[in-house]
PDB file of C-alpha atoms in Angstrom:
ATOM      1  CA  GLY L   1      -7.427 -12.380  21.453  1.00 24.00           C
ATOM      2  CA  LEU L   2      -7.990  -9.155  19.599  1.00 27.00           C
ATOM      3  CA  GLY L   3      -8.748  -7.106  22.688  1.00 38.00           C
ATOM      4  CA  ILE L   4     -12.254  -6.444  21.381  1.00 36.00           C
ATOM      5  CA  ASN L   5     -15.150  -6.601  23.810  1.00 45.00           C
ATOM      6  CA  VAL L   6     -17.941  -5.908  21.352  1.00 41.00           C
ATOM      7  CA  ALA L   7     -20.982  -8.014  20.573  1.00 35.00           C
ATOM      8  CA  MET L   8     -20.435  -9.361  17.069  1.00 32.00           C
ATOM      9  CA  ALA L   9     -24.047 -10.439  16.610  1.00 31.00           C
ATOM     10  CA  PRO L  10     -25.685 -10.514  13.171  1.00 34.00           C
ATOM     11  CA  MET L  11     -26.339  -7.022  11.922  1.00 37.00           C
ATOM     12  CA  ALA L  12     -29.702  -7.614  10.265  1.00 38.00           C
ATOM     13  CA  ALA L  13     -31.776  -8.157  13.410  1.00 50.00           C
ATOM     14  CA  ASN L  14     -32.822  -4.510  13.460  1.00 68.00           C
ATOM     15  CA  ALA L  15     -32.655  -1.798  10.857  1.00 83.00           C
ATOM     16  CA  ASP L  16     -30.939   1.047  12.666  1.00 92.00           C
ATOM     17  CA  GLN L  17     -30.039   4.600  11.793  1.00 94.00           C
ATOM     18  CA  ILE L  18     -26.605   5.355  13.173  1.00 94.00           C
ATOM     19  CA  GLN L  19     -25.069   8.801  13.506  1.00 97.00           C
ATOM     20  CA  LEU L  20     -21.306   8.990  13.125  1.00 96.00           C
ATOM     21  CA  GLY L  21     -19.763  12.312  14.109  1.00 98.00           C
ATOM     22  CA  PHE L  22     -16.082  13.027  13.508  1.00 98.00           C
ATOM     23  CA  ILE L  23     -14.319  15.995  15.135  1.00 98.00           C
ATOM     24  CA  LEU L  24     -10.903  16.765  13.631  1.00 98.00           C
ATOM     25  CA  ASP L  25      -8.206  19.041  15.025  1.00 98.00           C
ATOM     26  CA  GLU L  26      -6.792  21.349  12.340  1.00 98.00           C
ATOM     27  CA  SER L  27      -4.897  23.708  14.650  1.00 98.00           C
ATOM     28  CA  GLY L  28      -1.476  25.083  13.850  1.00 97.00           C
ATOM     29  CA  SER L  29       0.364  22.250  15.567  1.00 97.00           C
ATOM     30  CA  ILE L  30      -1.186  19.731  13.184  1.00 97.00           C
ATOM     31  CA  GLY L  31       0.405  21.309  10.121  1.00 97.00           C
ATOM     32  CA  ALA L  32      -0.622  21.012   6.501  1.00 98.00           C
ATOM     33  CA  GLY L  33       1.240  17.762   5.873  1.00 97.00           C
ATOM     34  CA  ASN L  34      -0.363  15.946   8.788  1.00 98.00           C
ATOM     35  CA  TRP L  35      -3.747  17.412   7.879  1.00 98.00           C
ATOM     36  CA  ASN L  36      -3.443  15.797   4.464  1.00 98.00           C
ATOM     37  CA  ILE L  37      -2.805  12.425   6.124  1.00 98.00           C
ATOM     38  CA  ILE L  38      -5.731  12.854   8.527  1.00 98.00           C
ATOM     39  CA  ARG L  39      -8.226  13.840   5.858  1.00 98.00           C
ATOM     40  CA  GLN L  40      -7.120  11.032   3.545  1.00 98.00           C
ATOM     41  CA  GLY L  41      -7.472   8.508   6.354  1.00 96.00           C
ATOM     42  CA  LEU L  42     -11.015   9.631   7.088  1.00 97.00           C
ATOM     43  CA  ALA L  43     -11.889   9.636   3.388  1.00 98.00           C
ATOM     44  CA  ASN L  44     -10.613   6.064   3.099  1.00 97.00           C
ATOM     45  CA  GLY L  45     -12.764   5.082   6.051  1.00 96.00           C
ATOM     46  CA  ILE L  46     -15.871   6.669   4.575  1.00 97.00           C
ATOM     47  CA  ASP L  47     -15.304   4.632   1.416  1.00 97.00           C
ATOM     48  CA  LEU L  48     -15.848   1.522   3.548  1.00 95.00           C
ATOM     49  CA  ILE L  49     -19.311   2.460   4.837  1.00 96.00           C
ATOM     50  CA  PRO L  50     -21.753  -0.093   3.404  1.00 93.00           C
ATOM     51  CA  VAL L  51     -24.830   0.937   1.479  1.00 94.00           C
ATOM     52  CA  GLY L  52     -27.953  -1.066   0.806  1.00 89.00           C
ATOM     53  CA  GLY L  53     -27.828  -3.063   4.036  1.00 89.00           C
ATOM     54  CA  ALA L  54     -30.189  -3.154   6.995  1.00 89.00           C
ATOM     55  CA  ASP L  55     -28.549  -0.201   8.727  1.00 93.00           C
ATOM     56  CA  THR L  56     -28.273   3.360   7.494  1.00 95.00           C
ATOM     57  CA  TYR L  57     -25.360   5.610   8.404  1.00 96.00           C
ATOM     58  CA  GLU L  58     -25.361   9.367   8.700  1.00 98.00           C
ATOM     59  CA  VAL L  59     -22.037  11.202   8.794  1.00 98.00           C
ATOM     60  CA  SER L  60     -21.237  14.642  10.166  1.00 99.00           C
ATOM     61  CA  ILE L  61     -17.766  16.174  10.281  1.00 99.00           C
ATOM     62  CA  VAL L  62     -16.540  19.209  12.215  1.00 99.00           C
ATOM     63  CA  SER L  63     -12.995  20.544  12.170  1.00 99.00           C
ATOM     64  CA  PHE L  64     -11.657  23.000  14.711  1.00 98.00           C
ATOM     65  CA  SER L  65      -8.824  25.368  15.419  1.00 98.00           C
ATOM     66  CA  SER L  66      -9.477  28.883  16.772  1.00 98.00           C
ATOM     67  CA  GLY L  67     -13.126  28.237  15.931  1.00 98.00           C
ATOM     68  CA  ALA L  68     -15.008  25.364  14.367  1.00 98.00           C
ATOM     69  CA  THR L  69     -16.096  24.617  10.817  1.00 98.00           C
ATOM     70  CA  VAL L  70     -18.932  22.339   9.728  1.00 99.00           C
ATOM     71  CA  ARG L  71     -17.433  20.231   6.966  1.00 99.00           C
ATOM     72  CA  ALA L  72     -20.330  17.793   6.547  1.00 99.00           C
ATOM     73  CA  SER L  73     -23.792  18.066   8.057  1.00 98.00           C
ATOM     74  CA  ASN L  74     -26.066  15.017   8.479  1.00 98.00           C
ATOM     75  CA  VAL L  75     -24.979  13.359   5.229  1.00 98.00           C
ATOM     76  CA  LEU L  76     -27.024  10.205   4.716  1.00 97.00           C
ATOM     77  CA  ILE L  77     -24.928   7.439   3.179  1.00 97.00           C
ATOM     78  CA  ASP L  78     -27.807   5.823   1.295  1.00 95.00           C
ATOM     79  CA  SER L  79     -26.084   5.220  -2.039  1.00 97.00           C
ATOM     80  CA  VAL L  80     -22.649   4.683  -3.491  1.00 97.00           C
ATOM     81  CA  ALA L  81     -22.929   8.101  -5.108  1.00 98.00           C
ATOM     82  CA  ALA L  82     -23.595   9.778  -1.754  1.00 98.00           C
ATOM     83  CA  ARG L  83     -20.694   7.947  -0.149  1.00 98.00           C
ATOM     84  CA  ASP L  84     -18.304   8.771  -2.979  1.00 98.00           C
ATOM     85  CA  ALA L  85     -19.321  12.419  -2.981  1.00 99.00           C
ATOM     86  CA  LEU L  86     -18.572  12.742   0.731  1.00 99.00           C
ATOM     87  CA  SER L  87     -15.288  10.874   0.471  1.00 98.00           C
ATOM     88  CA  ASP L  88     -14.178  13.079  -2.420  1.00 98.00           C
ATOM     89  CA  ALA L  89     -15.099  16.186  -0.451  1.00 98.00           C
ATOM     90  CA  VAL L  90     -13.108  15.035   2.594  1.00 99.00           C
ATOM     91  CA  GLU L  91     -10.036  14.455   0.436  1.00 98.00           C
ATOM     92  CA  ASN L  92     -10.136  18.122  -0.532  1.00 97.00           C
ATOM     93  CA  TYR L  93     -10.791  19.750   2.844  1.00 98.00           C
ATOM     94  CA  ASN L  94      -8.621  22.832   3.146  1.00 98.00           C
ATOM     95  CA  TYR L  95      -6.361  23.419   6.144  1.00 98.00           C
ATOM     96  CA  ASN L  96      -6.855  26.498   8.312  1.00 95.00           C
ATOM     97  CA  GLY L  97      -4.446  26.305  11.251  1.00 97.00           C
ATOM     98  CA  GLY L  98      -4.859  28.437  14.348  1.00 98.00           C
ATOM     99  CA  SER L  99      -5.428  27.887  18.056  1.00 98.00           C
ATOM    100  CA  THR L 100      -7.195  24.982  19.797  1.00 98.00           C
ATOM    101  CA  ASN L 101     -10.827  25.542  20.780  1.00 98.00           C
ATOM    102  CA  PHE L 102     -12.483  22.433  22.222  1.00 99.00           C
ATOM    103  CA  ALA L 103     -15.601  24.401  23.196  1.00 99.00           C
ATOM    104  CA  ALA L 104     -16.306  25.454  19.628  1.00 99.00           C
ATOM    105  CA  ALA L 105     -15.704  21.907  18.397  1.00 99.00           C
ATOM    106  CA  TYR L 106     -18.189  20.306  20.765  1.00 99.00           C
ATOM    107  CA  SER L 107     -20.864  22.986  20.558  1.00 99.00           C
ATOM    108  CA  THR L 108     -20.747  22.938  16.766  1.00 99.00           C
ATOM    109  CA  MET L 109     -21.027  19.160  16.613  1.00 99.00           C
ATOM    110  CA  ARG L 110     -23.961  19.294  19.014  1.00 98.00           C
ATOM    111  CA  ASN L 111     -25.775  21.753  16.773  1.00 98.00           C
ATOM    112  CA  VAL L 112     -25.199  19.566  13.728  1.00 98.00           C
ATOM    113  CA  LEU L 113     -26.228  16.262  15.299  1.00 98.00           C
ATOM    114  CA  ASN L 114     -29.225  17.853  16.974  1.00 97.00           C
ATOM    115  CA  ASN L 115     -30.800  18.307  13.529  1.00 96.00           C
ATOM    116  CA  THR L 116     -31.502  14.581  13.227  1.00 96.00           C
ATOM    117  CA  ILE L 117     -30.615  12.905  16.526  1.00 96.00           C
ATOM    118  CA  GLY L 118     -34.285  12.363  17.289  1.00 94.00           C
ATOM    119  CA  ASN L 119     -34.416   9.900  14.393  1.00 93.00           C
ATOM    120  CA  ALA L 120     -31.198   8.090  15.297  1.00 96.00           C
ATOM    121  CA  ASP L 121     -30.997   4.773  17.121  1.00 96.00           C
ATOM    122  CA  PHE L 122     -27.368   5.332  18.036  1.00 95.00           C
ATOM    123  CA  SER L 123     -25.104   8.379  17.990  1.00 96.00           C
ATOM    124  CA  TYR L 124     -21.329   7.978  18.231  1.00 94.00           C
ATOM    125  CA  VAL L 125     -18.772  10.790  18.197  1.00 96.00           C
ATOM    126  CA  ASN L 126     -15.057  10.439  17.573  1.00 94.00           C
ATOM    127  CA  PHE L 127     -12.798  13.283  18.759  1.00 96.00           C
ATOM    128  CA  ALA L 128      -9.182  13.594  17.647  1.00 97.00           C
ATOM    129  CA  THR L 129      -6.677  16.201  18.822  1.00 97.00           C
ATOM    130  CA  ASP L 130      -2.932  16.673  19.064  1.00 97.00           C
ATOM    131  CA  GLY L 131      -2.979  19.369  21.735  1.00 96.00           C
ATOM    132  CA  GLN L 132      -4.663  21.152  24.604  1.00 97.00           C
ATOM    133  CA  GLN L 133      -7.379  23.764  24.534  1.00 97.00           C
ATOM    134  CA  ASN L 134      -5.968  27.302  24.643  1.00 97.00           C
ATOM    135  CA  VAL L 135      -8.948  29.450  23.637  1.00 97.00           C
ATOM    136  CA  GLY L 136     -12.666  29.293  24.377  1.00 97.00           C
ATOM    137  CA  GLY L 137     -12.472  27.839  27.874  1.00 97.00           C
ATOM    138  CA  THR L 138     -12.258  24.204  28.895  1.00 98.00           C
ATOM    139  CA  GLY L 139     -14.967  22.878  26.578  1.00 98.00           C
ATOM    140  CA  VAL L 140     -16.389  20.641  29.311  1.00 98.00           C
ATOM    141  CA  ALA L 141     -19.782  22.373  29.393  1.00 98.00           C
ATOM    142  CA  GLU L 142     -20.061  22.015  25.632  1.00 98.00           C
ATOM    143  CA  ARG L 143     -19.149  18.336  25.870  1.00 98.00           C
ATOM    144  CA  ASN L 144     -21.858  17.903  28.497  1.00 98.00           C
ATOM    145  CA  SER L 145     -24.363  19.610  26.219  1.00 98.00           C
ATOM    146  CA  LEU L 146     -23.484  17.207  23.416  1.00 98.00           C
ATOM    147  CA  ILE L 147     -24.200  14.282  25.723  1.00 98.00           C
ATOM    148  CA  ALA L 148     -27.448  15.857  26.910  1.00 98.00           C
ATOM    149  CA  ALA L 149     -28.544  16.072  23.279  1.00 97.00           C
ATOM    150  CA  GLY L 150     -28.435  12.278  23.116  1.00 97.00           C
ATOM    151  CA  VAL L 151     -24.948  11.187  22.049  1.00 98.00           C
ATOM    152  CA  ASP L 152     -24.280   7.641  23.272  1.00 96.00           C
ATOM    153  CA  ASN L 153     -20.495   7.473  23.195  1.00 93.00           C
ATOM    154  CA  ILE L 154     -17.512   9.783  22.758  1.00 95.00           C
ATOM    155  CA  SER L 155     -14.255   8.077  21.833  1.00 92.00           C
ATOM    156  CA  ILE L 156     -10.978   9.940  21.666  1.00 93.00           C
ATOM    157  CA  GLU L 157      -7.623   9.716  19.958  1.00 92.00           C
ATOM    158  CA  GLY L 158      -4.764  11.719  21.395  1.00 95.00           C
ATOM    159  CA  ILE L 159      -2.251  12.285  18.614  1.00 97.00           C
ATOM    160  CA  GLY L 160       1.394  12.605  19.621  1.00 96.00           C
ATOM    161  CA  GLY L 161       2.900  13.812  22.878  1.00 96.00           C
ATOM    162  CA  GLY L 162       1.321  17.253  23.205  1.00 96.00           C
ATOM    163  CA  VAL L 163      -2.057  16.175  24.553  1.00 97.00           C
ATOM    164  CA  ASP L 164      -3.271  16.252  28.153  1.00 97.00           C
ATOM    165  CA  ALA L 165      -4.377  12.642  28.332  1.00 97.00           C
ATOM    166  CA  ASN L 166      -5.826  12.999  31.835  1.00 97.00           C
ATOM    167  CA  ASP L 167      -8.025  15.897  30.747  1.00 97.00           C
ATOM    168  CA  LEU L 168      -9.268  14.002  27.712  1.00 98.00           C
ATOM    169  CA  ARG L 169      -9.937  10.835  29.672  1.00 97.00           C
ATOM    170  CA  ASN L 170     -11.585  12.443  32.697  1.00 97.00           C
ATOM    171  CA  ASN L 171     -13.490  15.326  31.135  1.00 97.00           C
ATOM    172  CA  PHE L 172     -14.364  14.364  27.554  1.00 98.00           C
ATOM    173  CA  CYS L 173     -14.531  10.585  27.246  1.00 97.00           C
ATOM    174  CA  TYR L 174     -18.088   9.233  27.662  1.00 97.00           C
ATOM    175  CA  PRO L 175     -19.567   7.196  29.279  1.00 96.00           C
ATOM    176  CA  GLN L 176     -17.284   7.240  32.302  1.00 97.00           C
ATOM    177  CA  PRO L 177     -15.144   5.728  33.601  1.00 96.00           C
ATOM    178  CA  CYS L 178     -13.044   6.108  30.492  1.00 94.00           C
ATOM    179  CA  ASP L 179     -11.615   2.832  29.275  1.00 89.00           C
ATOM    180  CA  THR L 180      -7.913   2.878  28.470  1.00 87.00           C
ATOM    181  CA  THR L 181      -7.039  -0.801  28.301  1.00 82.00           C
ATOM    182  CA  VAL L 182      -8.012  -3.598  25.962  1.00 73.00           C
ATOM    183  CA  PRO L 183     -10.486  -5.133  25.633  1.00 71.00           C
ATOM    184  CA  TYR L 184     -12.382  -1.858  25.323  1.00 74.00           C
ATOM    185  CA  ASN L 185     -15.852  -2.057  26.845  1.00 77.00           C
ATOM    186  CA  PHE L 186     -17.687  -0.230  24.085  1.00 76.00           C
ATOM    187  CA  PRO L 187     -20.288   1.263  24.124  1.00 81.00           C
ATOM    188  CA  THR L 188     -20.816   0.908  27.887  1.00 87.00           C
ATOM    189  CA  GLN L 189     -17.709   3.025  28.446  1.00 90.00           C
ATOM    190  CA  GLY L 190     -16.006   5.666  26.376  1.00 89.00           C
ATOM    191  CA  PHE L 191     -12.403   4.994  25.485  1.00 86.00           C
ATOM    192  CA  TYR L 192      -9.155   6.868  25.065  1.00 90.00           C
ATOM    193  CA  ILE L 193      -6.187   5.768  23.008  1.00 84.00           C
ATOM    194  CA  GLY L 194      -2.939   7.445  22.122  1.00 92.00           C
ATOM    195  CA  VAL L 195      -1.535   7.254  18.620  1.00 94.00           C
ATOM    196  CA  ALA L 196       1.977   8.317  17.757  1.00 96.00           C
ATOM    197  CA  ASN L 197       1.221  10.559  14.811  1.00 97.00           C
ATOM    198  CA  ALA L 198      -1.227  11.498  12.070  1.00 97.00           C
ATOM    199  CA  GLN L 199      -0.651   8.235  10.238  1.00 97.00           C
ATOM    200  CA  GLY L 200      -1.589   6.376  13.402  1.00 95.00           C
ATOM    201  CA  TYR L 201      -4.873   8.259  13.469  1.00 95.00           C
ATOM    202  CA  ALA L 202      -5.488   7.579   9.778  1.00 95.00           C
ATOM    203  CA  ASP L 203      -4.929   3.853  10.251  1.00 92.00           C
ATOM    204  CA  ALA L 204      -7.094   3.729  13.370  1.00 87.00           C
ATOM    205  CA  ILE L 205     -10.051   5.663  11.991  1.00 91.00           C
ATOM    206  CA  THR L 206     -10.185   3.557   8.840  1.00 87.00           C
ATOM    207  CA  ASN L 207     -10.350   0.344  10.788  1.00 74.00           C
ATOM    208  CA  LYS L 208     -12.718   1.720  13.418  1.00 79.00           C
ATOM    209  CA  ILE L 209     -15.199   2.374  10.639  1.00 85.00           C
ATOM    210  CA  ARG L 210     -14.760  -1.241   9.552  1.00 81.00           C
ATOM    211  CA  VAL L 211     -15.641  -2.339  13.073  1.00 73.00           C
ATOM    212  CA  VAL L 212     -18.642  -0.070  13.609  1.00 75.00           C
ATOM    213  CA  THR L 213     -20.165  -1.168  10.319  1.00 80.00           C
ATOM    214  CA  GLY L 214     -19.692  -4.861  11.085  1.00 72.00           C
ATOM    215  CA  GLN L 215     -16.863  -5.594   8.675  1.00 71.00           C
ATOM    216  CA  VAL L 216     -13.864  -7.792   9.391  1.00 58.00           C
ATOM    217  CA  PRO L 217     -10.689  -5.694   9.659  1.00 54.00           C
ATOM    218  CA  GLU L 218      -7.882  -6.316   7.228  1.00 51.00           C
ATOM    219  CA  PRO L 219      -5.515  -9.073   8.468  1.00 47.00           C
ATOM    220  CA  GLY L 220      -2.600  -6.683   8.606  1.00 43.00           C
ATOM    221  CA  THR L 221      -4.414  -4.431  11.052  1.00 44.00           C
ATOM    222  CA  VAL L 222      -5.416  -7.002  13.667  1.00 42.00           C
ATOM    223  CA  ALA L 223      -2.496  -5.997  15.883  1.00 41.00           C
ATOM    224  CA  LEU L 224      -3.495  -2.351  15.597  1.00 43.00           C
ATOM    225  CA  LEU L 225      -7.003  -3.233  16.701  1.00 43.00           C
ATOM    226  CA  SER L 226      -5.669  -4.783  19.869  1.00 41.00           C
ATOM    227  CA  VAL L 227      -3.747  -1.721  20.991  1.00 38.00           C
ATOM    228  CA  ALA L 228      -5.261   1.383  19.512  1.00 39.00           C
ATOM    229  CA  LEU L 229      -8.470   0.890  17.672  1.00 40.00           C
ATOM    230  CA  LEU L 230     -11.821   0.283  19.124  1.00 40.00           C
ATOM    231  CA  GLY L 231     -13.885   3.395  19.660  1.00 37.00           C
ATOM    232  CA  MET L 232     -17.008   2.486  17.791  1.00 40.00           C
ATOM    233  CA  GLY L 233     -18.533  -0.956  18.042  1.00 38.00           C
ATOM    234  CA  ILE L 234     -21.502  -2.970  17.082  1.00 37.00           C
ATOM    235  CA  MET L 235     -23.222  -3.708  20.387  1.00 40.00           C
ATOM    236  CA  ARG L 236     -26.821  -2.794  19.785  1.00 41.00           C
ATOM    237  CA  ARG L 237     -28.702  -0.675  22.277  1.00 40.00           C
ATOM    238  CA  ARG L 238     -31.937   0.846  21.107  1.00 43.00           C
ATOM    239  CA  LYS L 239     -32.006   4.477  22.170  1.00 49.00           C
ATOM    240  CA  GLU L 240     -34.682   5.192  24.728  1.00 48.00           C
ATOM    241  CA  ASP L 241     -37.135   7.898  23.806  1.00 48.00           C
TER     242      ASP L 241
END
């Protein structure tokens, strides 16, 4: 099998508004070349978000290094023009470098999502880093605040060998216990995967967006799905008020 434990039911049963939040590490260890790969991968994924269907997607993007930067705030993908404008913007995100501040990343994403989370049926956050926090504290309290705001799932990619996988799995993945083996039990559990490099992240994020929006992944990426993909799924759970 594909290692996918996600309900692939028809998408049109309910018209849902779905928040997608992407947190991107742009610290010094990423480097400008890898940043270009990461931003292009996310831009390619955004190009795949469907418009005109039953569900509506809202995208927010935060990058972080010594601090955090709001790159996109509550962008409603309700037309091809809106989708293309966001994708084009992502392709041109500048690179800042610096230290690694998880706390700023999570608190900033909370502030952004909190603008519209009351209207969302589901809220999924994807966090990608290649390192360990070295300024701003642990970031755990800020992660907890993001969850308290109403986020349903936090999925994580650890890029390369410099991450503290135990910290990411035990303290940031949500809901616990963090799932690390296929088939990933999304969205009942958060998940953690390791990817070898920036290209691994770019490939994974593109195909994760295919999955969360109910599209069939490209045939050449089925193997990738089974080992390193699924952080956002299609199982429907109406958010309780």
